[in-house]
CSV table of C-alpha atoms and ligand atoms in Angstrom, one decimal:
chain,number,residue,atom,x,y,z
A,23,MET,CA,-208.2,35.6,130.5
A,24,MET,CA,-205.8,33.2,130.8
A,25,THR,CA,-202.2,33.2,131.6
A,26,ASN,CA,-199.9,30.7,130.9
A,27,ALA,CA,-196.9,32.6,132.8
A,28,ALA,CA,-195.9,30.9,136.0
A,29,PRO,CA,-196.7,27.4,136.9
A,30,VAL,CA,-198.5,27.3,140.3
A,31,SER,CA,-196.6,25.8,142.7
A,32,GLY,CA,-197.3,23.1,144.2
A,33,ARG,CA,-199.9,22.2,140.9
A,34,ILE,CA,-198.4,19.7,139.6
A,35,TRP,CA,-200.0,16.1,140.8
A,36,SER,CA,-197.6,14.2,139.7
A,37,LYS,CA,-198.1,9.8,140.1
A,38,ARG,CA,-196.0,10.3,143.3
A,39,ARG,CA,-198.1,12.5,144.9
A,40,CYS,CA,-201.4,10.4,143.7
A,41,ASN,CA,-200.1,7.5,145.5
A,42,ALA,CA,-199.2,9.4,148.3
A,43,SER,CA,-202.8,10.9,149.4
A,44,ARG,CA,-204.5,7.6,147.8
A,45,PRO,CA,-206.0,7.0,151.0
A,46,PRO,CA,-205.3,3.3,153.0
A,47,ALA,CA,-207.1,0.5,151.3
A,48,ASP,CA,-209.6,0.2,154.3
A,49,ALA,CA,-210.1,3.5,155.0
A,50,PRO,CA,-214.3,4.4,154.9
A,51,ILE,CA,-215.0,4.3,151.1
A,52,PRO,CA,-215.8,8.0,150.8
A,53,THR,CA,-219.9,9.1,150.7
A,54,THR,CA,-221.7,12.4,149.6
A,55,ASN,CA,-222.2,12.6,153.6
A,56,SER,CA,-218.9,12.2,154.1
A,57,ALA,CA,-216.6,15.2,153.0
A,58,SER,CA,-215.1,18.1,155.3
A,59,SER,CA,-216.5,21.0,155.1
A,60,MET,CA,-213.8,22.7,154.0
A,61,GLU,CA,-214.2,20.3,150.7
A,62,LEU,CA,-218.1,21.7,151.1
A,63,LEU,CA,-216.5,25.0,149.7
A,64,LEU,CA,-215.6,24.3,146.2
A,65,PHE,CA,-217.1,27.5,145.0
A,66,GLY,CA,-215.9,30.6,145.0
A,67,ILE,CA,-213.3,30.0,147.4
A,68,GLY,CA,-210.1,31.7,146.5
A,69,LEU,CA,-211.2,33.4,143.8
A,70,GLY,CA,-212.3,36.3,146.3
A,71,SER,CA,-215.8,36.0,144.9
A,72,PRO,CA,-217.3,37.9,147.7
A,73,LEU,CA,-220.4,35.5,147.5
A,74,ALA,CA,-221.2,33.4,149.5
A,75,TYR,CA,-222.8,29.7,149.4
A,76,GLU,CA,-225.4,27.7,151.4
A,77,VAL,CA,-223.3,24.0,150.9
A,78,ASN,CA,-226.1,21.6,150.1
A,79,ARG,CA,-225.8,19.1,152.1
A,80,GLN,CA,-227.4,16.2,150.8
A,81,THR,CA,-224.6,16.2,147.6
A,82,GLN,CA,-222.6,18.3,149.6
A,83,PHE,CA,-221.2,20.6,146.0
A,84,TYR,CA,-223.2,22.6,145.0
A,85,PRO,CA,-224.3,25.5,145.8
A,86,LYS,CA,-228.0,26.1,146.7
A,87,LYS,CA,-227.9,29.5,144.9
A,88,VAL,CA,-226.9,30.1,141.8
A,89,PRO,CA,-225.7,32.9,141.5
A,90,HIS,CA,-226.3,34.3,138.0
A,91,GLU,CA,-224.6,37.6,138.6
A,92,SER,CA,-220.7,37.3,139.5
A,93,LYS,CA,-218.3,36.8,136.8
A,94,LYS,CA,-216.3,34.8,138.5
A,95,GLY,CA,-215.9,31.4,137.9
A,96,ILE,CA,-218.9,29.8,140.5
A,97,TYR,CA,-219.5,27.0,138.3
A,98,ARG,CA,-216.2,25.1,137.9
A,99,ASN,CA,-215.5,22.9,140.4
A,100,GLU,CA,-212.4,25.3,142.2
A,101,ILE,CA,-211.1,21.8,144.1
A,102,ASN,CA,-209.9,20.5,140.9
A,103,ARG,CA,-207.3,23.7,140.5
A,104,ARG,CA,-205.0,21.0,141.4
A,105,PHE,CA,-205.1,19.4,138.5
A,106,SER,CA,-204.0,22.5,136.8
A,107,THR,CA,-200.1,23.3,136.0
A,108,THR,CA,-200.7,26.8,134.6
A,109,ALA,CA,-202.4,30.6,136.9
A,110,VAL,CA,-205.4,30.9,135.7
A,111,GLU,CA,-207.6,33.7,136.2
A,112,ASP,CA,-211.4,33.1,135.9
A,113,SER,CA,-212.9,35.7,132.8
A,114,GLY,CA,-216.4,34.0,133.9
A,115,ARG,CA,-216.5,32.7,130.4
A,116,GLY,CA,-214.2,30.6,129.9
A,117,ASP,CA,-211.5,30.8,128.4
A,118,PRO,CA,-210.5,31.1,124.4
A,119,LEU,CA,-208.6,27.9,123.0
A,120,PRO,CA,-204.8,29.3,121.7
A,121,SER,CA,-203.7,29.7,117.9
A,122,ASP,CA,-205.9,29.8,115.2
A,123,ALA,CA,-208.4,28.2,117.5
A,124,VAL,CA,-209.6,31.0,119.4
A,125,GLU,CA,-213.3,32.4,118.8
A,126,PRO,CA,-214.4,35.8,119.4
A,127,ALA,CA,-215.6,36.1,122.9
A,128,PRO,CA,-219.1,38.6,123.0
A,129,SER,CA,-217.6,41.5,125.0
A,130,SER,CA,-219.3,40.8,128.7
A,131,GLY,CA,-220.7,37.8,129.4
A,132,PHE,CA,-224.3,36.0,128.9
A,133,ARG,CA,-226.6,36.2,131.6
A,134,ARG,CA,-230.2,35.0,131.8
A,135,ALA,CA,-231.2,38.0,131.0
A,136,ASP,CA,-229.5,38.5,128.0
A,137,ALA,CA,-230.8,35.2,126.7
A,138,ALA,CA,-232.4,37.2,123.9
A,139,GLN,CA,-228.9,39.1,123.5
A,140,ALA,CA,-226.8,35.9,123.0
A,141,SER,CA,-229.4,33.7,120.5
A,142,SER,CA,-229.1,37.6,118.0
A,143,GLU,CA,-225.7,37.2,117.8
A,144,PRO,CA,-224.7,35.6,114.3
A,145,VAL,CA,-224.3,31.5,114.2
A,146,GLU,CA,-221.2,31.3,111.9
A,147,LYS,CA,-222.7,29.1,108.6
A,148,ASN,CA,-221.5,25.1,108.0
A,149,PHE,CA,-219.8,25.0,111.3
A,150,ARG,CA,-217.9,21.9,111.4
A,151,PRO,CA,-216.8,22.5,115.3
A,152,PHE,CA,-214.5,19.3,115.1
A,153,ARG,CA,-212.4,20.2,112.9
A,154,ALA,CA,-210.7,23.6,114.4
A,155,ILE,CA,-209.3,22.1,117.5
A,156,PRO,CA,-206.6,19.6,116.1
A,157,PHE,CA,-204.9,17.5,118.2
A,158,GLU,CA,-201.4,19.4,117.6
A,159,SER,CA,-203.0,22.4,119.9
A,160,VAL,CA,-202.9,19.8,123.1
A,161,SER,CA,-199.5,20.9,123.4
A,162,CYS,CA,-200.1,24.7,124.1
A,163,TYR,CA,-202.3,23.4,127.4
A,164,SER,CA,-199.0,21.4,128.3
A,165,GLU,CA,-196.2,24.1,128.0
A,166,ASN,CA,-195.3,24.4,131.5
A,167,ASN,CA,-196.6,21.4,132.0
A,168,TYR,CA,-194.8,18.4,133.0
A,169,VAL,CA,-197.0,15.8,130.1
A,170,SER,CA,-195.4,16.6,126.5
A,171,THR,CA,-197.7,16.4,123.8
A,172,LYS,CA,-195.6,13.1,122.9
A,173,GLU,CA,-196.5,11.9,126.3
A,174,GLY,CA,-199.5,13.0,126.5
A,175,GLY,CA,-200.2,10.7,123.2
A,176,GLU,CA,-199.2,7.4,125.5
A,177,LEU,CA,-201.7,8.7,128.2
A,178,MET,CA,-204.5,7.6,125.7
A,179,ASN,CA,-203.3,4.7,126.3
A,180,HIS,CA,-204.2,3.8,129.5
A,181,GLY,CA,-207.6,6.0,129.6
A,182,VAL,CA,-210.5,5.9,127.9
A,183,PHE,CA,-213.8,9.0,127.2
A,184,ILE,CA,-216.9,7.5,127.5
A,185,THR,CA,-219.9,7.8,125.2
A,186,GLY,CA,-223.4,6.6,124.1
A,187,THR,CA,-225.6,6.8,121.2
A,188,ASP,CA,-227.7,8.4,123.5
A,189,ALA,CA,-228.5,10.7,126.8
A,190,GLY,CA,-229.9,7.8,129.0
A,191,VAL,CA,-228.2,4.8,127.8
A,192,GLY,CA,-226.2,4.2,131.1
A,193,MET,CA,-222.9,5.8,129.9
A,194,THR,CA,-222.5,7.0,133.9
A,195,HIS,CA,-223.4,3.3,134.4
A,196,VAL,CA,-221.0,1.9,132.7
A,197,ALA,CA,-218.3,3.6,133.1
A,198,SER,CA,-218.7,2.9,137.5
A,199,VAL,CA,-219.3,-0.6,136.0
A,200,LEU,CA,-216.0,-0.7,134.0
A,201,ALA,CA,-214.1,1.3,136.6
A,202,ALA,CA,-214.5,-0.9,139.2
A,203,ALA,CA,-213.5,-3.7,136.8
A,204,LEU,CA,-210.2,-2.3,135.9
A,205,GLN,CA,-209.6,-1.9,139.6
A,206,ARG,CA,-210.5,-4.9,140.6
A,207,ARG,CA,-207.7,-6.0,137.7
A,208,LEU,CA,-205.4,-4.0,139.0
A,209,ASP,CA,-205.5,-5.5,142.0
A,210,GLU,CA,-204.8,-9.0,141.0
A,211,ASN,CA,-202.3,-7.8,139.1
A,212,GLY,CA,-199.8,-6.2,141.6
A,213,GLY,CA,-201.2,-2.9,142.3
A,214,GLY,CA,-202.4,0.5,140.9
A,215,ARG,CA,-204.8,3.4,141.2
A,216,VAL,CA,-207.8,3.9,138.6
A,217,GLY,CA,-209.7,8.0,138.6
A,218,VAL,CA,-213.0,8.3,137.2
A,219,TRP,CA,-213.3,11.9,136.1
A,220,LYS,CA,-216.5,13.4,134.5
A,221,PRO,CA,-216.1,17.0,133.1
A,222,VAL,CA,-219.0,18.4,132.4
A,223,GLN,CA,-222.3,17.4,134.5
A,224,THR,CA,-225.7,18.8,134.0
A,225,GLY,CA,-228.6,18.6,136.5
A,226,VAL,CA,-227.1,19.1,139.6
A,227,ARG,CA,-230.0,20.5,142.3
A,228,ASP,CA,-231.3,19.6,145.4
A,229,GLU,CA,-234.3,17.6,144.5
A,230,ALA,CA,-232.5,16.0,141.4
A,231,PRO,CA,-231.5,12.8,141.9
A,232,LEU,CA,-228.0,11.8,142.5
A,233,PRO,CA,-225.7,13.5,140.0
A,234,ASP,CA,-223.5,11.3,137.3
A,235,SER,CA,-219.9,11.9,139.7
A,236,ALA,CA,-222.2,10.8,142.8
A,237,LYS,CA,-223.0,7.5,140.7
A,238,LEU,CA,-219.7,7.1,139.1
A,239,VAL,CA,-218.0,6.8,143.6
A,240,LEU,CA,-221.0,5.1,144.2
A,241,GLY,CA,-220.8,2.6,141.5
A,242,SER,CA,-217.9,1.7,141.2
A,243,GLY,CA,-216.6,1.7,144.8
A,244,LEU,CA,-213.8,3.7,144.4
A,245,PRO,CA,-211.6,5.2,147.3
A,246,ILE,CA,-211.9,9.2,146.3
A,247,ARG,CA,-213.6,11.8,147.0
A,248,GLU,CA,-216.5,12.8,145.1
A,249,SER,CA,-215.2,16.3,145.2
A,250,GLU,CA,-212.6,15.9,143.3
A,251,THR,CA,-214.0,13.8,140.2
A,252,PHE,CA,-216.1,16.3,138.4
A,253,SER,CA,-215.0,20.0,137.2
A,254,TYR,CA,-218.2,22.2,136.4
A,255,ALA,CA,-221.8,21.2,137.3
A,256,PHE,CA,-224.9,23.1,136.1
A,257,PRO,CA,-228.6,23.1,137.5
A,258,ASP,CA,-230.4,23.1,134.3
A,259,ARG,CA,-230.6,19.1,132.5
A,260,VAL,CA,-230.6,19.9,129.4
A,261,VAL,CA,-227.5,20.6,126.8
A,262,PRO,CA,-224.2,22.0,128.5
A,263,TRP,CA,-223.5,24.6,126.2
A,264,MET,CA,-227.2,25.7,127.1
A,265,ALA,CA,-226.7,25.2,131.0
A,266,ALA,CA,-223.6,26.7,130.5
A,267,GLN,CA,-224.8,30.1,129.4
A,268,ARG,CA,-228.5,29.9,131.0
A,269,ILE,CA,-226.5,31.0,134.4
A,270,GLY,CA,-224.0,33.4,132.7
A,271,ALA,CA,-221.3,30.9,132.1
A,272,ARG,CA,-219.3,29.6,129.4
A,273,ILE,CA,-217.3,25.8,129.8
A,274,SER,CA,-213.4,26.3,128.6
A,275,ILE,CA,-212.5,23.2,126.5
A,276,SER,CA,-208.1,24.3,127.1
A,277,GLN,CA,-208.8,23.7,130.6
A,278,LEU,CA,-210.8,21.0,130.9
A,279,ALA,CA,-208.0,19.3,127.9
A,280,GLU,CA,-205.0,20.0,130.8
A,281,GLU,CA,-207.0,18.9,133.4
A,282,GLY,CA,-207.7,15.6,131.5
A,283,LEU,CA,-203.9,15.8,130.8
A,284,SER,CA,-202.7,16.1,134.0
A,285,ARG,CA,-205.5,13.3,135.7
A,286,LEU,CA,-204.2,11.3,133.3
A,287,ALA,CA,-200.7,10.9,134.6
A,288,ALA,CA,-201.7,10.7,138.3
A,289,CYS,CA,-203.6,7.4,137.6
A,290,ASP,CA,-203.0,4.2,136.2
A,291,ARG,CA,-206.2,4.0,134.1
A,292,LEU,CA,-209.2,7.3,133.7
A,293,VAL,CA,-212.1,6.5,132.7
A,294,VAL,CA,-213.3,9.3,131.5
A,295,ASP,CA,-217.6,9.8,131.5
A,296,GLY,CA,-218.4,12.3,128.8
A,297,ALA,CA,-221.6,13.9,129.3
A,298,GLY,CA,-224.6,13.1,125.7
A,299,GLY,CA,-223.1,12.3,123.5
A,300,LEU,CA,-220.2,12.5,120.8
A,301,ALA,CA,-221.7,15.8,119.1
A,302,ALA,CA,-223.2,17.2,122.2
A,303,PRO,CA,-222.4,21.1,122.6
A,304,LEU,CA,-220.5,22.0,125.1
A,305,THR,CA,-219.6,25.3,124.0
A,306,ASP,CA,-220.6,27.7,121.5
A,307,ARG,CA,-218.6,25.2,119.0
A,308,ARG,CA,-217.0,23.2,120.9
A,309,VAL,CA,-218.9,19.2,121.2
A,310,VAL,CA,-217.9,16.1,123.1
A,311,ALA,CA,-216.0,14.6,120.4
A,312,ASP,CA,-213.7,18.3,120.9
A,313,LEU,CA,-212.9,17.3,124.0
A,314,ALA,CA,-212.3,13.6,123.8
A,315,ALA,CA,-209.9,14.8,121.1
A,316,ALA,CA,-208.3,16.9,123.0
A,317,LEU,CA,-207.2,14.3,125.2
A,318,ALA,CA,-206.6,12.0,122.4
A,319,LEU,CA,-208.4,9.4,124.0
A,320,PRO,CA,-209.7,6.6,122.1
A,321,VAL,CA,-214.0,5.8,123.0
A,322,LEU,CA,-216.0,3.8,124.3
A,323,ILE,CA,-219.5,3.9,123.3
A,324,VAL,CA,-222.5,2.4,125.3
A,325,ALA,CA,-225.4,1.7,123.3
A,326,ARG,CA,-229.1,0.2,124.0
A,327,PRO,CA,-229.5,-2.9,122.5
A,328,GLY,CA,-232.9,-3.3,121.3
A,329,ILE,CA,-234.2,-1.8,118.0
A,330,GLY,CA,-232.5,1.4,116.8
A,331,THR,CA,-229.3,0.3,118.4
A,332,VAL,CA,-227.3,-0.3,115.4
A,333,ASN,CA,-228.0,3.0,113.3
A,334,HIS,CA,-227.3,5.1,116.4
A,335,THR,CA,-224.0,3.2,117.1
A,336,LEU,CA,-222.7,3.7,113.6
A,337,LEU,CA,-223.6,7.4,113.3
A,338,THR,CA,-221.9,7.2,116.3
A,339,VAL,CA,-218.2,5.6,114.5
A,340,ALA,CA,-218.8,7.3,112.0
A,341,TYR,CA,-219.1,10.5,113.4
A,342,ALA,CA,-216.2,9.3,116.1
A,343,ARG,CA,-213.9,8.3,113.0
A,344,GLY,CA,-214.5,12.3,111.2
A,345,ALA,CA,-213.1,13.6,114.2
A,346,GLY,CA,-210.5,12.2,114.2
A,347,LEU,CA,-211.5,10.0,117.4
A,348,ARG,CA,-211.1,5.4,117.4
A,349,PRO,CA,-213.9,4.2,118.2
A,350,ILE,CA,-212.2,0.7,120.5
A,351,GLY,CA,-215.6,-0.5,121.7
A,352,VAL,CA,-219.5,-0.5,122.5
A,353,VAL,CA,-221.2,-2.0,125.4
A,354,LEU,CA,-224.7,-3.1,125.0
A,355,ASN,CA,-226.4,-2.6,128.2
A,356,GLY,CA,-229.6,-3.0,129.3
A,357,TYR,CA,-231.4,-6.0,128.1
A,358,ARG,CA,-233.9,-7.5,129.6
A,359,ASP,CA,-235.9,-10.6,129.2
A,360,GLY,CA,-236.7,-11.6,126.0
A,361,GLN,CA,-234.2,-8.9,124.3
A,362,ALA,CA,-230.9,-11.0,124.3
A,363,ASP,CA,-231.7,-13.0,120.4
A,364,ILE,CA,-232.0,-9.1,118.7
A,365,MET,CA,-229.1,-8.1,120.8
A,366,GLU,CA,-226.7,-11.2,119.4
A,367,GLU,CA,-227.7,-10.2,116.1
A,368,ASN,CA,-227.5,-6.4,116.6
A,369,ALA,CA,-223.9,-6.8,118.6
A,370,MET,CA,-223.4,-9.1,114.6
A,371,MET,CA,-224.6,-6.4,112.8
A,372,ILE,CA,-222.7,-3.7,114.8
A,373,GLU,CA,-219.1,-5.6,114.2
A,374,ARG,CA,-219.6,-6.4,110.7
A,375,PHE,CA,-220.4,-2.9,110.0
A,376,ALA,CA,-218.6,-0.5,112.3
A,377,ASP,CA,-215.8,-2.7,112.3
A,378,VAL,CA,-216.1,-2.0,115.9
A,379,PRO,CA,-215.8,-5.0,118.4
A,380,VAL,CA,-219.0,-4.9,121.2
A,381,ILE,CA,-216.8,-6.2,124.6
A,382,GLY,CA,-219.3,-6.0,126.3
A,383,LYS,CA,-223.3,-7.0,127.7
A,384,LEU,CA,-224.7,-5.6,130.0
A,385,PRO,CA,-228.1,-6.8,131.2
A,386,TRP,CA,-230.5,-4.6,133.3
A,387,LEU,CA,-230.1,-5.5,136.4
A,388,PRO,CA,-232.8,-3.5,138.3
A,389,GLY,CA,-232.5,-1.9,141.8
A,390,ALA,CA,-230.6,0.4,141.2
A,391,PRO,CA,-230.7,2.7,144.6
A,392,ALA,CA,-231.7,6.6,143.7
A,393,SER,CA,-229.9,7.9,146.5
A,394,GLY,CA,-226.6,7.1,148.3
A,395,ASP,CA,-227.6,4.1,150.5
A,396,ASP,CA,-227.4,0.2,149.8
A,397,TRP,CA,-224.7,1.1,146.8
A,398,SER,CA,-222.3,-1.7,148.2
A,399,THR,CA,-224.8,-4.6,147.6
A,400,TRP,CA,-225.4,-2.9,144.0
A,401,ARG,CA,-221.8,-2.7,144.1
A,402,GLU,CA,-221.2,-6.7,144.7
A,403,ARG,CA,-224.4,-8.1,142.3
A,404,TRP,CA,-222.7,-5.8,139.8
A,405,ALA,CA,-218.7,-7.3,139.6
A,406,ASP,CA,-219.6,-10.6,139.3
A,407,VAL,CA,-222.7,-9.7,136.5
A,408,SER,CA,-219.5,-7.3,135.0
A,409,SER,CA,-217.1,-9.7,135.6
A,410,ALA,CA,-218.6,-11.8,133.5
A,411,SER,CA,-220.0,-9.6,130.6
A,412,LEU,CA,-217.0,-7.3,130.2
A,413,ASP,CA,-214.2,-8.2,127.8
A,414,LEU,CA,-211.0,-5.8,129.5
A,415,ASP,CA,-208.7,-7.3,127.3
A,416,LYS,CA,-210.5,-5.7,124.4
A,417,LEU,CA,-209.2,-2.5,126.3
A,418,PRO,CA,-205.6,-0.4,126.6
B,9,ATP,N1,-227.9,-2.3,133.0
B,9,ATP,C1,-227.5,-1.6,134.7
B,9,ATP,N2,-229.3,-2.3,134.7
B,9,ATP,C2,-230.0,-1.5,135.7
B,9,ATP,N3,-229.9,-0.7,135.6
B,9,ATP,C3,-229.5,0.6,134.5
B,9,ATP,C4,-228.2,-0.1,133.8
B,9,ATP,N4,-227.7,0.9,133.1
B,9,ATP,C5,-228.6,2.0,133.2
B,9,ATP,N5,-229.2,2.0,134.5
B,9,ATP,C6,-229.9,3.1,135.0
B,9,ATP,O1,-230.2,3.7,134.4
B,9,ATP,C7,-230.4,5.4,134.6
B,9,ATP,C8,-229.8,5.3,133.7
B,9,ATP,O2,-227.8,5.3,133.5
B,9,ATP,P1,-226.9,6.1,133.4
B,9,ATP,O3,-226.7,7.6,134.4
B,9,ATP,O4,-225.7,5.5,133.4
B,9,ATP,O5,-227.6,7.0,131.7
B,9,ATP,P2,-226.3,8.0,131.2
B,9,ATP,O6,-226.3,8.1,129.9
B,9,ATP,O7,-224.9,8.4,131.9
B,9,ATP,O8,-227.1,9.2,130.8
B,9,ATP,P3,-227.2,10.8,131.5
B,9,ATP,O9,-227.6,11.3,129.6
B,9,ATP,O10,-228.4,11.8,132.3
B,9,ATP,O11,-225.3,11.4,131.4
B,9,ATP,C9,-229.7,5.1,135.8
B,9,ATP,O12,-230.8,4.9,137.1
B,9,ATP,C10,-229.1,4.4,136.1
B,9,ATP,O13,-229.1,3.6,137.2
B,10,DNN,C1,-228.3,16.3,131.3
B,10,DNN,C2,-228.3,14.9,130.5
B,10,DNN,N1,-227.2,14.5,132.3
B,10,DNN,C3,-226.5,14.6,130.3
B,10,DNN,N2,-225.1,14.7,131.1
B,10,DNN,C4,-226.9,15.8,128.4
B,10,DNN,C5,-227.6,15.5,127.7
B,10,DNN,C6,-227.2,16.0,126.7
B,10,DNN,C7,-228.1,16.2,125.3
B,10,DNN,C8,-227.5,16.1,123.9
B,10,DNN,C9,-228.5,16.4,122.9
B,10,DNN,O1,-230.0,16.9,122.8
B,10,DNN,O2,-228.4,15.6,122.0
B,11,MG,MG1,-224.3,9.8,132.4
C-alpha cells in the first residue's frame, strides 16, 4: 500500500541540498570498493526486516542471499528513499498505479514456488501497455512534491532516457560516455551537475560481470556513489518483470516515476539508462516505454551500426512515437574496421525514414575493463573519441 499522506521529513532533495552534498571536485571517485559499510546495507535496513543480509564485497550492494520469502522491499534500493517525497510502506509487491490505471493486485505476493499459479492467472487480451498510463497521471506522483506536473514537463528538457534496439547494443556504454561528455561541457560553461540513473537492472550476481550501475559510475567518471545510481536490482539476467517475479517482487512504476522526477530536479542533466529496449516488460502490464513516458523524457536510441539496424531502429522509433515519446536521436555504436561505409548508408536511411538525427557514431574501442580496474585509462581514451563522435548540440 502506498500512503500519500505525510511527506517524509528530510526526504525532499532539493537542488541546493544536492549541490551541498556533492563531494569536492578533488575527492577520489568512489568505486565499488570504497563505499562505507552503512552505505552497503541497502536492503532491509529501515524497513524493520528481521532478515540479515550478507553484503557482497565485490559489488558491495547486492545481498548474497536473495531471501525469496521476504515480503518487504528487499529488491528495492532503499538508499533511493532520499529521492522519494512521500511516505511509502512497501507491500512487497510494489504499489498499484493511481486512478484508472490501477491494476488488480494478486491476493498474495508471487513467490518462486507459486510460479505455476502465477502463470495460470488470466491474461488480459489485446493489452496495449503504453495507452494505460497517460502522462497526466504523473501529477499524482507530485501531489506532495515540489515538482509540479508543469515543472516536470520543463524538467524533461534536461533529462534523456537511453534506450536501444536490443539488449546488449551498448546502452550503458553510451549512457556513461554521454554523461561524461555532458559533465565536461557543463564544467566548461560555468559548472553544474550531471546525474546518472539506472531504474532497474537485472543479472546482478556475485559472479557476474560488473552491473550496469557500476559501469555507469566507472565509465562516466562522475563523482557519485554507485549505491545512489540504481533503484531495483535483480539476480537473474532476464526481462525485468520476470527477474522481479522470480524473487517474489514487483517493480513499482509509480515509485520509479516519483523518484525520477525528484532526481531530475536534483541535477542539471540526468542520463537515464533504460533496460533492454522500449518494449521490455517491467511489470505484467507496463513496459520500459511507460516509464519513459511517465518521466516525460525524450529518448535517445542506441543501435548497432551494421546490417539489420535500419529495420530495428525504424521499429523502435515507431514504437516510441506510438507511446507518445519523443525520439531525439540515434547513436550507432561499436562500428569496426571496414564497417564505416555501411554505417554511413544506414545512418542516411535512418534519418530519411525515421526523421530522427543520427547524433553519434561510436567506434568499437577494444579493451573495456572487465572488473573495476583501469577505468581511468579507458575513460581518457573515450573522452577523446566521444567528443569527436557525439553531437551534443542536438540534445536538449
Ligand atoms: N563502442 C564500444 N567499444 C567497446 N566496447 C563496447 C562498446 N560499446 C559497448 N561495449 C561493450 O559491449 C558490452 C555491452 O555493452 P553495454 O553493457 O553498454 O550494453 P547494453 O545495451 O547496456 O546491454 P544490456 O542490455 O545488458 O544492458 C559491454 O562489455 C561494453 O563494455
Ligand atoms: C538483462 C539485460 N541486461 C537487460 N537489462 C534486460 C533484458 C531485457 C530483454 C528484453 C527482451 O528479451 O526482449
Ligand atoms: Mg546496459
